[in-house]
Each structure stands twice: as structure tokens, then as C-alpha cells.
mmCIF file of C-alpha atoms in Angstrom:
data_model
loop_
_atom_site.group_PDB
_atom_site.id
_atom_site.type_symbol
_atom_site.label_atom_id
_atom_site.label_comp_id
_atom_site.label_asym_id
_atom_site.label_seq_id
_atom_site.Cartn_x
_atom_site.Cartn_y
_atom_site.Cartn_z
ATOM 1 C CA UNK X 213 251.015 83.340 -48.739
ATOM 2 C CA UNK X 214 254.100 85.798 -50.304
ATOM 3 C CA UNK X 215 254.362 86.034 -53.928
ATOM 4 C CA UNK X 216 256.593 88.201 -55.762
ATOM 5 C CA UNK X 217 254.755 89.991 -58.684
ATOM 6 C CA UNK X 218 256.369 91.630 -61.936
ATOM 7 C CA UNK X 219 256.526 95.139 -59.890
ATOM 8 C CA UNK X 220 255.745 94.257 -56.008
ATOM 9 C CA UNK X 221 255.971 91.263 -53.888
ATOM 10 C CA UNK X 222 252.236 90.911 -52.192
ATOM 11 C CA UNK X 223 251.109 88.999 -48.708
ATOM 12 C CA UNK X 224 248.096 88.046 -48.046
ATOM 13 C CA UNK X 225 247.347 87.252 -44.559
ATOM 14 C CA UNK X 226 244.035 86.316 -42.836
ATOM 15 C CA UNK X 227 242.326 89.009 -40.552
ATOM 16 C CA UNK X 228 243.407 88.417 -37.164
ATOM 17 C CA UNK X 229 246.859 86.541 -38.065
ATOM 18 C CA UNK X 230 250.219 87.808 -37.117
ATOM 19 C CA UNK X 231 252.056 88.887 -40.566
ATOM 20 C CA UNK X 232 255.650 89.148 -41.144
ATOM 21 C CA UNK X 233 257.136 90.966 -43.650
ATOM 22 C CA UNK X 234 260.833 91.014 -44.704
ATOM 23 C CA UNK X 235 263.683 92.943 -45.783
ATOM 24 C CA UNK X 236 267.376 91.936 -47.164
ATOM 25 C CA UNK X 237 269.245 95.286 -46.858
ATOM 26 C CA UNK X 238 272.405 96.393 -48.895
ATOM 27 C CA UNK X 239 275.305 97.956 -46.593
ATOM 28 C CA UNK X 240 276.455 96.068 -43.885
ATOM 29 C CA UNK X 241 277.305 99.693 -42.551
ATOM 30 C CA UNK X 242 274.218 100.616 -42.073
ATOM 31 C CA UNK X 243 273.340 101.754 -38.392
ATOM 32 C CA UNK X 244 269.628 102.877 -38.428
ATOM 33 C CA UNK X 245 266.730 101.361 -40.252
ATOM 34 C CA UNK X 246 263.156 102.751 -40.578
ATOM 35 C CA UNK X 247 259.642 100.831 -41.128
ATOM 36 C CA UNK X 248 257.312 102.891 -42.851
ATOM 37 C CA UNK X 249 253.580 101.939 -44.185
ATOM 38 C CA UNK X 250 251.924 103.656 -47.353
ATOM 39 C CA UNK X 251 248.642 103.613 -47.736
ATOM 40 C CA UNK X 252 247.338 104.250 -51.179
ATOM 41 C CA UNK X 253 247.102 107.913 -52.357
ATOM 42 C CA UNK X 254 249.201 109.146 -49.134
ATOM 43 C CA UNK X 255 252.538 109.496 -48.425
ATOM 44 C CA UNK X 256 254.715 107.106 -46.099
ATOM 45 C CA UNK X 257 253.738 106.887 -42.340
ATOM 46 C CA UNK X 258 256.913 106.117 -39.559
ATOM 47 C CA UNK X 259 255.551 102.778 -38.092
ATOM 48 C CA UNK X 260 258.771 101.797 -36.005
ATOM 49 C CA UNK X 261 262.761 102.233 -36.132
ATOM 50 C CA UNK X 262 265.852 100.277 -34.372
ATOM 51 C CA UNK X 263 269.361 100.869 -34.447
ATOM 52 C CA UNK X 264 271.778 98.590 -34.950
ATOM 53 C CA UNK X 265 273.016 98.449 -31.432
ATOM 54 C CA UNK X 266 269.533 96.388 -30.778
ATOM 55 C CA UNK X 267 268.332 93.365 -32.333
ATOM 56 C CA UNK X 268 264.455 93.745 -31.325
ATOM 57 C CA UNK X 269 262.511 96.396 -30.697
ATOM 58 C CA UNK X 270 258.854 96.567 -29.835
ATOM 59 C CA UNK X 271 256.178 99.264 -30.411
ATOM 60 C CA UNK X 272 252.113 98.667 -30.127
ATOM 61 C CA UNK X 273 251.041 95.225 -32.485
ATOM 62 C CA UNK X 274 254.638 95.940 -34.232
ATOM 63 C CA UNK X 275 257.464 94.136 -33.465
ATOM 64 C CA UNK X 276 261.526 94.624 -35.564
ATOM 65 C CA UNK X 277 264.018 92.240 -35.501
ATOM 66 C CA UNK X 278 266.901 92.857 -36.826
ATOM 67 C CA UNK X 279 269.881 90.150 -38.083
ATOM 68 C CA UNK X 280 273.123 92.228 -38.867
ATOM 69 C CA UNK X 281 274.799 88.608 -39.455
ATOM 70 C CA UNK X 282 272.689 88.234 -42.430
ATOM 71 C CA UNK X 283 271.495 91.860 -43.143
ATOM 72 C CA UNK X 284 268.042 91.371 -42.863
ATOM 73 C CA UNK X 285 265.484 93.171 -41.258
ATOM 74 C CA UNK X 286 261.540 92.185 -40.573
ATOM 75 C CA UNK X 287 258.221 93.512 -39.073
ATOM 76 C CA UNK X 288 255.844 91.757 -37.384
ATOM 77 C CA UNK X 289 252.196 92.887 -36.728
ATOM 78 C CA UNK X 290 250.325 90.520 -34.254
ATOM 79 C CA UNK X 291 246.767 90.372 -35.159
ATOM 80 C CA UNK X 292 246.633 91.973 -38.692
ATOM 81 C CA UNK X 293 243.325 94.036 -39.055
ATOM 82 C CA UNK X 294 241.685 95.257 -42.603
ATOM 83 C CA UNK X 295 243.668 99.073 -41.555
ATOM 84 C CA UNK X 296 247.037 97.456 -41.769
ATOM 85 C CA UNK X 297 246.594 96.852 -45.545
ATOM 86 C CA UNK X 298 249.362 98.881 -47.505
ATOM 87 C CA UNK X 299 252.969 99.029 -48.536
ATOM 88 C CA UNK X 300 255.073 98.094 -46.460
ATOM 89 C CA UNK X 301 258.655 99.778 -46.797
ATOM 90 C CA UNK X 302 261.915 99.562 -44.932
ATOM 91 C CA UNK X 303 264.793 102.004 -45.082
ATOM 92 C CA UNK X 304 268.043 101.734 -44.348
ATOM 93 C CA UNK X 305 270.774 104.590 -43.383
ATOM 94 C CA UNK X 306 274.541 104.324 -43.308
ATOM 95 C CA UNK X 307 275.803 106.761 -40.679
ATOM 96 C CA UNK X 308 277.249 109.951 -41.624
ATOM 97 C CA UNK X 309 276.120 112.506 -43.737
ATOM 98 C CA UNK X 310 273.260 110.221 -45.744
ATOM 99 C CA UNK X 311 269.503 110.035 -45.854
ATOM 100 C CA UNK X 312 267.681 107.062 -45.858
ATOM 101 C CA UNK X 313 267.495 104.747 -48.870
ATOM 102 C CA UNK X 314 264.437 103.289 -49.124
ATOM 103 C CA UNK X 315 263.650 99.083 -49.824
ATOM 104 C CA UNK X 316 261.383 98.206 -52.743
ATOM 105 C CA UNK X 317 258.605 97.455 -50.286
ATOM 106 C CA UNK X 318 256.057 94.504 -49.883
ATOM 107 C CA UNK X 319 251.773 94.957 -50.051
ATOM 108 C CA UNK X 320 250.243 93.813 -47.201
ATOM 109 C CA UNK X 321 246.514 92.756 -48.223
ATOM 110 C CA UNK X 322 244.471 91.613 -45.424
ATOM 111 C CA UNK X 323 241.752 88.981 -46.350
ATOM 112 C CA UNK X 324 238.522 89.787 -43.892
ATOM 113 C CA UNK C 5 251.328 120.349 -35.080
ATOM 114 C CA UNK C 6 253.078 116.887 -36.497
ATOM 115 C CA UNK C 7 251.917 118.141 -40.523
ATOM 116 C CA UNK C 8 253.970 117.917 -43.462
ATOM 117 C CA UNK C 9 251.869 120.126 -45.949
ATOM 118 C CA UNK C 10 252.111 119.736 -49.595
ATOM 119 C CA UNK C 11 250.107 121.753 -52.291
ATOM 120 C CA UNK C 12 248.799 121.356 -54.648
ATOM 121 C CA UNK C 13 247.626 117.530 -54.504
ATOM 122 C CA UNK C 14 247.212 116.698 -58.255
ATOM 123 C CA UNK C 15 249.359 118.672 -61.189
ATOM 124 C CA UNK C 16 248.979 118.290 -64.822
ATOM 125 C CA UNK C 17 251.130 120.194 -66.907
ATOM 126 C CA UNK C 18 252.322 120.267 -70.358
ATOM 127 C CA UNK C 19 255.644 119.735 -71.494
ATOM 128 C CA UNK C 20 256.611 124.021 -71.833
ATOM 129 C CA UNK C 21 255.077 125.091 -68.585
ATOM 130 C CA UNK C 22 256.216 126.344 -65.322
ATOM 131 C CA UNK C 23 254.900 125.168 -62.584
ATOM 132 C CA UNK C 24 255.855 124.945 -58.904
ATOM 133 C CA UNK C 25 255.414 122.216 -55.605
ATOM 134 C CA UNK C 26 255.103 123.353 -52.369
ATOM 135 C CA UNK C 27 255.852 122.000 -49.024
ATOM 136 C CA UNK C 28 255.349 123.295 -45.406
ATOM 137 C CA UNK C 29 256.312 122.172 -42.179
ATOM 138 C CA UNK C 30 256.163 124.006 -38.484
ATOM 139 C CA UNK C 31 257.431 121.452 -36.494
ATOM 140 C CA UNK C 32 260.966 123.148 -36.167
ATOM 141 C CA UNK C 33 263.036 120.379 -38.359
ATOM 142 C CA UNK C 34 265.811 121.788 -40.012
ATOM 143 C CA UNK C 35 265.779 119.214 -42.819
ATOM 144 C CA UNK C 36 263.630 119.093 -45.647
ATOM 145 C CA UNK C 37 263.761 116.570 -48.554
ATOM 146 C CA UNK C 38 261.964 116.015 -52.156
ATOM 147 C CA UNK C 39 262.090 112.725 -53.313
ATOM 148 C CA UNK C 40 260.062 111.284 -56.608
ATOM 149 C CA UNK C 41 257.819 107.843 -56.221
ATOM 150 C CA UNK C 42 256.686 106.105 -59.563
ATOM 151 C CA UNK C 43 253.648 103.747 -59.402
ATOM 152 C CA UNK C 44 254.730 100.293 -56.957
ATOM 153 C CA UNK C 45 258.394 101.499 -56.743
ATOM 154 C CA UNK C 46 259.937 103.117 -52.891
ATOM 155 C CA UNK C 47 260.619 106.709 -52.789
ATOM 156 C CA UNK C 48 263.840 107.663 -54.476
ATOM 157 C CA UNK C 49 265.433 111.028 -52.863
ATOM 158 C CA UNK C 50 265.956 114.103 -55.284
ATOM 159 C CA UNK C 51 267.282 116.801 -52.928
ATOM 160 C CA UNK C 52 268.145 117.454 -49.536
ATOM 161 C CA UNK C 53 268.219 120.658 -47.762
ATOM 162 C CA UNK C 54 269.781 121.264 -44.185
ATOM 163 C CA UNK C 55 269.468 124.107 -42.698
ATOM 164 C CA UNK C 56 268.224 125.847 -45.398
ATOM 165 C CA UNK C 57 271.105 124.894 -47.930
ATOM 166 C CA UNK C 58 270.929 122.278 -50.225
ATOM 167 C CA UNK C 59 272.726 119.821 -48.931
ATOM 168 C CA UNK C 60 272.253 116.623 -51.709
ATOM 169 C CA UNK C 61 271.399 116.992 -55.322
ATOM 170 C CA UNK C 62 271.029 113.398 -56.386
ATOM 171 C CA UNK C 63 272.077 114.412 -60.062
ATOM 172 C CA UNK C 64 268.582 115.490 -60.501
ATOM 173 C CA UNK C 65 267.887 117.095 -64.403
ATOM 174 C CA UNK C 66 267.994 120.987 -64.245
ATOM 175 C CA UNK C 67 264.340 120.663 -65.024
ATOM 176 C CA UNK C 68 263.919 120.184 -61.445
ATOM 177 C CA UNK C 69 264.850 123.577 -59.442
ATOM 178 C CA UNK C 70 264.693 123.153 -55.742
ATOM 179 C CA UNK C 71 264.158 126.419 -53.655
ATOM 180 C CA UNK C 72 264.315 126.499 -49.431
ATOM 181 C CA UNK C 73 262.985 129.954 -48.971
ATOM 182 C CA UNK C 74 262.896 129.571 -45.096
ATOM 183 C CA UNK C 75 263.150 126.608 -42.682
ATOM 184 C CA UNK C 76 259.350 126.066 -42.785
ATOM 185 C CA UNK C 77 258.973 126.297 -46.476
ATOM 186 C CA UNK C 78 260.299 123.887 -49.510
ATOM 187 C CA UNK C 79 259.612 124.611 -53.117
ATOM 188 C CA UNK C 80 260.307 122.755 -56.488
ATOM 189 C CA UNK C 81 259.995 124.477 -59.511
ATOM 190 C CA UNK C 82 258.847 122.774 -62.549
ATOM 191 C CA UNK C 83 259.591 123.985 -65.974
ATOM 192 C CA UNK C 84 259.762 121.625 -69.278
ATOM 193 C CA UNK C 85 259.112 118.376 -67.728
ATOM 194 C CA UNK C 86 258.319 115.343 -69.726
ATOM 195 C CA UNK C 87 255.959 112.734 -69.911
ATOM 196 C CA UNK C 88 258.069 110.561 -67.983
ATOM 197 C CA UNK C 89 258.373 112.804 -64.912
ATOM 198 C CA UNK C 90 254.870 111.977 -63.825
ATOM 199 C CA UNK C 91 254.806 110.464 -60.452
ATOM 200 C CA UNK C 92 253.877 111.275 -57.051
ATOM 201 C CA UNK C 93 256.267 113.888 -55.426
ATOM 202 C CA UNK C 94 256.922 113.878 -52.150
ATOM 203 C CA UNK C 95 258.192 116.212 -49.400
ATOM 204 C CA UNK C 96 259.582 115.277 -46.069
ATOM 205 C CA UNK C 97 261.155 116.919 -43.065
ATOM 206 C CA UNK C 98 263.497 115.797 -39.839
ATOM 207 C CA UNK C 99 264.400 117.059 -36.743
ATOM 208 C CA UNK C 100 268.597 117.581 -38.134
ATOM 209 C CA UNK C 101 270.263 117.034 -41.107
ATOM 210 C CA UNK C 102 271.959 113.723 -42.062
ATOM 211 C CA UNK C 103 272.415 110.510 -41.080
ATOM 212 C CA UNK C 104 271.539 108.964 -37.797
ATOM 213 C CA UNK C 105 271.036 112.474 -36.515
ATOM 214 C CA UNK C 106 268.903 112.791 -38.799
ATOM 215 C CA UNK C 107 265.778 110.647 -37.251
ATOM 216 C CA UNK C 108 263.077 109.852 -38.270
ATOM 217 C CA UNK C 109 261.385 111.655 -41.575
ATOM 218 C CA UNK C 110 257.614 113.214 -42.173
ATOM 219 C CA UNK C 111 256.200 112.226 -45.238
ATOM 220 C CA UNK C 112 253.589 114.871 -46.827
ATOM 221 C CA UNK C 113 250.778 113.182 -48.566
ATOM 222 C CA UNK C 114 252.624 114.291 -51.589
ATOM 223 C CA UNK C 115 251.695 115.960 -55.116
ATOM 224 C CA UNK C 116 250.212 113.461 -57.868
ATOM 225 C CA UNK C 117 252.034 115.276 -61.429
ATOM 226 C CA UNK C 118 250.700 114.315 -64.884
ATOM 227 C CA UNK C 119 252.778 115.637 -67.396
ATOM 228 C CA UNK C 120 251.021 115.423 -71.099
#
């Protein structure tokens, strides 16, 4: 099940189970939006992008869907193994001139 | 190579010393970033540099110097931090500068900082 913690909203999904994890994002002018994983102790790890021209886009166990109606962005991973365990971030980047802003992010924890 | 190198990997420091990040990438990106994580929070950007100018400043303290010596090469220079500057500091790098152009970024594994 999802919970949301004091610092971290956690999902716990059983080994072998799709999980989906989801993200409300700010500017409705946003045109690009990154999934990235971080594992603990190393730095964030590209998993899959789509721009906003597309509403699905699908990469190896990973699948992005993207709403613009409703802002809100999600990743699926079909068949969650004990490796996919981290945090789970998406970012979000208004065209022009801006870098990515970064979601407050959601742990994955994978119960073997 | 597909690296984003950062040295060194854990940092204590006191609050009057100077001390210095670095950051490496040969993949040819023009862009290199620093951005600050605290524990459970996302990555929140201190400075951009494009094409070897500094391109954002995200009203970072003057604590905090940023230095792009060349386009493979990112420093920040450390020099009476406080206590509440610990966190894990982390460099990435993209293809271009900005925006959508920009792509996607290369995280380092980052520098842990303990400042006493």
C-alpha cells in the first residue's frame, strides 16, 4: 500500500507485482519531464523521459503516462524485483532557458 | 565513457575551513550543474554552468564559490560553511545548456559533507 510519512511518501509492493508510482506536477507549461531512481548512497539514475507532445512512452519493465489535463505524471514497473527498491523522483522542465525542478519523490520498498 | 566523477566522496569540515568539491565529466556535455540534497528531500539546483559560464546562481550564500575551469571539470569551493550545509552534493552534466535542449542530466554519485 502508499502511505505518506512525515518526510517521504513510501510503497510497498510485493516482489513480482507491477508498481505505480505518481507525480502531481506544478506548471502546466512544462514540456519535458524526467523519471529518475536513487538508490541509497548514490546519486540519481535517468530511468525514462517523455515530452509533452506524447502521453505514453515505454522503455524496458518501465512504462510513463502522462495527463497534461490534470498535470500528473506516473511510472509503472511491471514485475517489481528486490533491485527496483529506491527513490523514486520525477522532474519537470518548463521550456526555455530552465533546468529541471525536481518532485519530492516516493520510496519504492519491495517486499521479497 | 557515460561517468560523472565526483571527489572526494565524504567531507567533514569545520566551520573556518576551506575546502573544495570536484566534478569530472568526458562525455562532451557542455552543461554542468551543482545542486544540494538533504536527507529524504529531491535535489535542489545551486548553479548552472553552460558552456563554461555560469549560467544560474540560484541565490546561493557566497559561502558557496562555483568554479568551471574547463568543460570537463566543475569545482565548488567551500569556505565557512555551517552546520546546516551538510548534505549530499551533487554534480551533474548534459549534452547543452537549458531547457528542453538541455536533455537528459548525469548524476555523480555525489559528495557526503559533514560540517561540525
Amino acid at each position: 500500500g502508499e502511505s505518506v510519512g512525515l518526510h517521504l511518501p513510501t510503497l510497498s509492493v510485493q516482489e513480482g507485482d507491477n508498481s505505480i508510482i505518481n507525480c502531481a506536477y506544478s506548471n502546466s507549461a512544462s514540456d519535458y519531464f524526467i523519471w529518475y531512481k536513487q538508490e541509497s548512497g548514490k546519486g540519481p539514475q535517468f530511468i525514462i523521459d517523455i515530452r509533452s507532445n506524447m502521453d505514453k512512452r515505454q522503455g524496458q519493465r518501465v512504462t510513463v503516462l502522462l495527463n497534461k489535463t490534470v498535470k500528473h505524471l506516473s511510472l509503472q514497473i511491471a514485475a517489481t524485483q528486490p533491485g527496483d527498491s529506491a527513490v523514486y523522483f520525477c522532474a519537470e522542465n518548463i521550456s526555455g532557458n530552465t533546468p529541471l525542478v525536481f518532485g519530492k519523490g516516493t520510496r519504492l520498498s519491495v517486499i521479497a | 565513457d557515460t561517468e560523472v566523477t565526483q571527489t572526494p566522496k565524504h567531507l567533514v569540515m569545520g566551520m573556518t575551513n576551506k575546502k573544495s568539491l570536484k566534478c569530472e565529466q568526458h562525455m562532451g556535455h557542455r552543461a554542468m550543474y551543482w545542486y544540494k540534497q538533504k536527507a529524504k528531500k529531491p535535489p535542489e539546483l545551486m548553479f548552472v554552468y553552460s558552456y563554461e559560464k555560469l549560467s544560474i546562481n540560484e541565490s546561493v550564500p557566497s559561502r558557496f564559490s562555483p568554479e568551471c575551469p574547463n568543460s570537463s571539470l566543475l569545482n565548488l569551493h567551500l569556505h565557512a560553511l555551517q552546520p546546516e550545509d551538510s548534505a549530499l552534493y551533487l554534480c551533474a552534466s548534459s549534452l547543452r545548456g537549458g531547457g528542453i535542449l538541455a536533455g537528459e542530466l548525469f548524476f555523480g554519485e555525489g559528495s557526503r559533507l559533514t560540517v561540525l
